[in-house]
Each structure stands twice: as structure tokens, then as C-alpha cells.
Coordinates of C-alpha atoms and ligand atoms in Angstrom, one line a residue:
X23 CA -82.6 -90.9 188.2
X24 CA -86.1 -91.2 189.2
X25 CA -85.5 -93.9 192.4
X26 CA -82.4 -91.1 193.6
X27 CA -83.2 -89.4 196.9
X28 CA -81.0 -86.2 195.4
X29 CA -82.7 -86.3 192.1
X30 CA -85.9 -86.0 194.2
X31 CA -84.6 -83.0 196.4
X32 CA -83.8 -81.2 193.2
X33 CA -87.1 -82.2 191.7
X34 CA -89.1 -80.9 195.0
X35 CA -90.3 -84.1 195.6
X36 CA -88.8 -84.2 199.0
X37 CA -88.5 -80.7 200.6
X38 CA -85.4 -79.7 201.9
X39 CA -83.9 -76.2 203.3
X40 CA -82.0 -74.3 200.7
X41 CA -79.0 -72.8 201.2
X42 CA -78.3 -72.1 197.3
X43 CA -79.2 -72.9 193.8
X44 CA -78.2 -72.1 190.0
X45 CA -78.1 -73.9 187.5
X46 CA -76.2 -76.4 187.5
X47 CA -76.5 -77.2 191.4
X48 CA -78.1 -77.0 194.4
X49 CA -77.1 -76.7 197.7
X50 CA -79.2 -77.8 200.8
X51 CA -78.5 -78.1 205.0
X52 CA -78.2 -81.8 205.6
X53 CA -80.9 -83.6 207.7
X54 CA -78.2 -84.8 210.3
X55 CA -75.9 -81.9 210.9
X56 CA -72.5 -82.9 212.2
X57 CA -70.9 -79.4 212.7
X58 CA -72.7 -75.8 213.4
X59 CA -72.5 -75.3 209.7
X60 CA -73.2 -78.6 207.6
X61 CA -74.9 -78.2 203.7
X62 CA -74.2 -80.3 201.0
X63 CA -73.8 -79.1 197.3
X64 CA -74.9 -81.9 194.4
X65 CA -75.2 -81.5 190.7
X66 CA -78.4 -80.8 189.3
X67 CA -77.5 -83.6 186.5
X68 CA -77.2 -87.1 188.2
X69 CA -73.4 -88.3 188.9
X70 CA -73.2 -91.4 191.0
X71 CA -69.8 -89.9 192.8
X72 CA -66.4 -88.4 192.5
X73 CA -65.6 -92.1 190.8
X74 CA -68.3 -91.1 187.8
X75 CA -66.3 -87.8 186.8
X76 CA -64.6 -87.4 183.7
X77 CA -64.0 -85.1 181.0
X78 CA -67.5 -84.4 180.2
X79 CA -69.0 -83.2 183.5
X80 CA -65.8 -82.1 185.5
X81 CA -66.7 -78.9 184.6
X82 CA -69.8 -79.0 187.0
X83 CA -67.5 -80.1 189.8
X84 CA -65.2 -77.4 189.6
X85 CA -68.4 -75.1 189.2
X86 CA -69.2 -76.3 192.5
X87 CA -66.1 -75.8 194.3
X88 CA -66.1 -71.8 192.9
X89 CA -70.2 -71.9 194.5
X90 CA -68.3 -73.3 197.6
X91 CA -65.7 -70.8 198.1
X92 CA -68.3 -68.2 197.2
X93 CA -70.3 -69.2 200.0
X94 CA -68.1 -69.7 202.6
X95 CA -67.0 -65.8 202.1
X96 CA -70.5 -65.0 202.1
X97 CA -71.2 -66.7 204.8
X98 CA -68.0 -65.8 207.2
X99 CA -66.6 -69.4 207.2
X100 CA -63.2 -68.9 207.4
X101 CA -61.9 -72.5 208.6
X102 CA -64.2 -75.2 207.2
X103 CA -64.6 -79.1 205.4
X104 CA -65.8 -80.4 202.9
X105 CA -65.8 -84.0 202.1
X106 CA -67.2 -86.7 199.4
X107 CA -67.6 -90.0 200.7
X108 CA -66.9 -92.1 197.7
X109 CA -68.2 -96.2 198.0
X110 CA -69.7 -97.7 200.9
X111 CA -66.6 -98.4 203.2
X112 CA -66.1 -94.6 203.4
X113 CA -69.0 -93.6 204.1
X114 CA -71.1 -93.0 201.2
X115 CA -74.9 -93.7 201.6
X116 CA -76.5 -92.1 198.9
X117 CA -75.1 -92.1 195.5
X118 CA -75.6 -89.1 194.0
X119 CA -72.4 -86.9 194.1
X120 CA -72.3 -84.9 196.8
X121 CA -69.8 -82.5 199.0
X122 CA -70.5 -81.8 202.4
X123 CA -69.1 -78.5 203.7
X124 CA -68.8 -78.5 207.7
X125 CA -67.9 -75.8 209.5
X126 CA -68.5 -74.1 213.1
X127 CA -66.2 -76.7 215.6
X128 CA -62.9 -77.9 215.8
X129 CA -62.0 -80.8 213.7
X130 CA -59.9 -84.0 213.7
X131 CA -57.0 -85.1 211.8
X132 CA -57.0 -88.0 210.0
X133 CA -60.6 -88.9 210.2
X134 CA -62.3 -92.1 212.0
Ligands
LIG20 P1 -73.1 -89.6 202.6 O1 -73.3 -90.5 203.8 O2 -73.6 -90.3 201.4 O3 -71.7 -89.1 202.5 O4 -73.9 -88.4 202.9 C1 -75.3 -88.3 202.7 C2 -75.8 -87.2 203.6 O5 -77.2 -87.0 203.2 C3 -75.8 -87.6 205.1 O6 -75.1 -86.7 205.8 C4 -77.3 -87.5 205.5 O7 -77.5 -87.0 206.8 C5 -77.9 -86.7 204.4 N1 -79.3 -87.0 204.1 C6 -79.9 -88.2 203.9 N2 -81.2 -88.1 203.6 C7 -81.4 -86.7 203.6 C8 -82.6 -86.0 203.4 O8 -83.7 -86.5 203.1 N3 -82.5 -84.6 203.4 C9 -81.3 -84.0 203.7 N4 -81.3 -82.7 203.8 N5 -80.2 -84.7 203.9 C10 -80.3 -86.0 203.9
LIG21 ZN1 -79.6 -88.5 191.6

């Protein structure tokens, strides 16, 4: 989507610190870290958010949660997050699928 700020991460567009990429996604430290640790992984193909999954590209999501759990061994996280803010009332502000994967300090339960 050519007016997506994720679409133009992935594109190079807008630079951004790499913490991974294949191909089907891309993962990237987010510009307002909220933990030690705090990346987000997105599909390389446009989805708006979890609500846009279905049967023909929930095969990139789980994709992404086997490059999570990949790099949270790689990268000695042993307790972490992740999270996908889904609408605008929790939290979603741009809406391009994305998981955020926190780790580094203790945590809260339920969230604010
Ligand atoms: P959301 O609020 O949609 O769940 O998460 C969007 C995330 O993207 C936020 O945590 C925000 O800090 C991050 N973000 C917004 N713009 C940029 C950017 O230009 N670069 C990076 N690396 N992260 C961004
Ligand atoms: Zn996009």
C-alpha cells in the first residue's frame, strides 16, 4: 500500500534498524521502545491486522510466530511479549499487521 508507513519500511523508503528479514517478513526495533528489548515483526505482503487474517495468508502469521520463537532463543529472551493492537481503542496506530515482542523488565497483568 503505497500511503502505509510499514509498506514503506519494507520498501526502504523510511530507514529503520533491522533486527531480521526473509522473505516473507521483516523485523525492525521500534522507534519508541517500551521495554529493554522492543522489535516488531510485519508481513512483507500488506495485511491491515489480526482482523484481516484468513485462510489465505495465515500461513504468514504462523511463519512469523516460528521467526519469533527463533529469535527469542537466539537472542536469550527467556520471559518476553508480544502483542497486536488490533482497532484504535486498543491501541492500534498504524494498520499494517504488526507484533511487538517486549522483553528486558517486569510486566503487568491485565494490561492498562
Ligand atoms: P501500534 O500502536 O499500531 O500497536 O504500534 C505501532 C508501533 O510502531 C509503535 O510502537 C510505534 O512506536 C512504532 N512506530 C511508529 N512509527 C515508526 C517508525 O517510523 N519507525 C519505527 N521503527 N517504529 C515506528
Ligand atoms: Zn502496509
Amino acid at each position: 500500500m503505497s500511503d502505509c508507513l510499514f509498506c514503506k519500511i519494507i520498501a526502504g523508503e523510511i530507514p529503520s534498524s533491522k533486527v531480521y528479514e526473509d522473505d516473507v517478513c521483516y523485523a525492525f526495533n521500534d522507534i519508541a521502545p517500551q521495554a529493554p528489548t522492543h522489535f516488531l515483526v510485519i508481513p512483507k505482503a500488506h495485511i491491515g491486522s489480526v482482523s484481516e487474517v484468513n485462510a489465505d495468508n495465515s500461513a504468514v502469521v504462523a511463519h512469523i510466530f516460528e521467526v519469533i520463537a527463533k529469535l527469542a532463543k537466539e537472542m536469550g529472551m527467556e520471559s518476553y511479549r508480544v502483542v497486536s493492537n488490533i482497532g484504535e481503542q486498543a491501541g492500534q496506530s498504524v494498520f499494517h499487521l504488526h507484533f511487538h515482542v517486549l522483553s528486558g523488565r517486569d510486566m503487568t497483568w491485565p494490561p492498562g
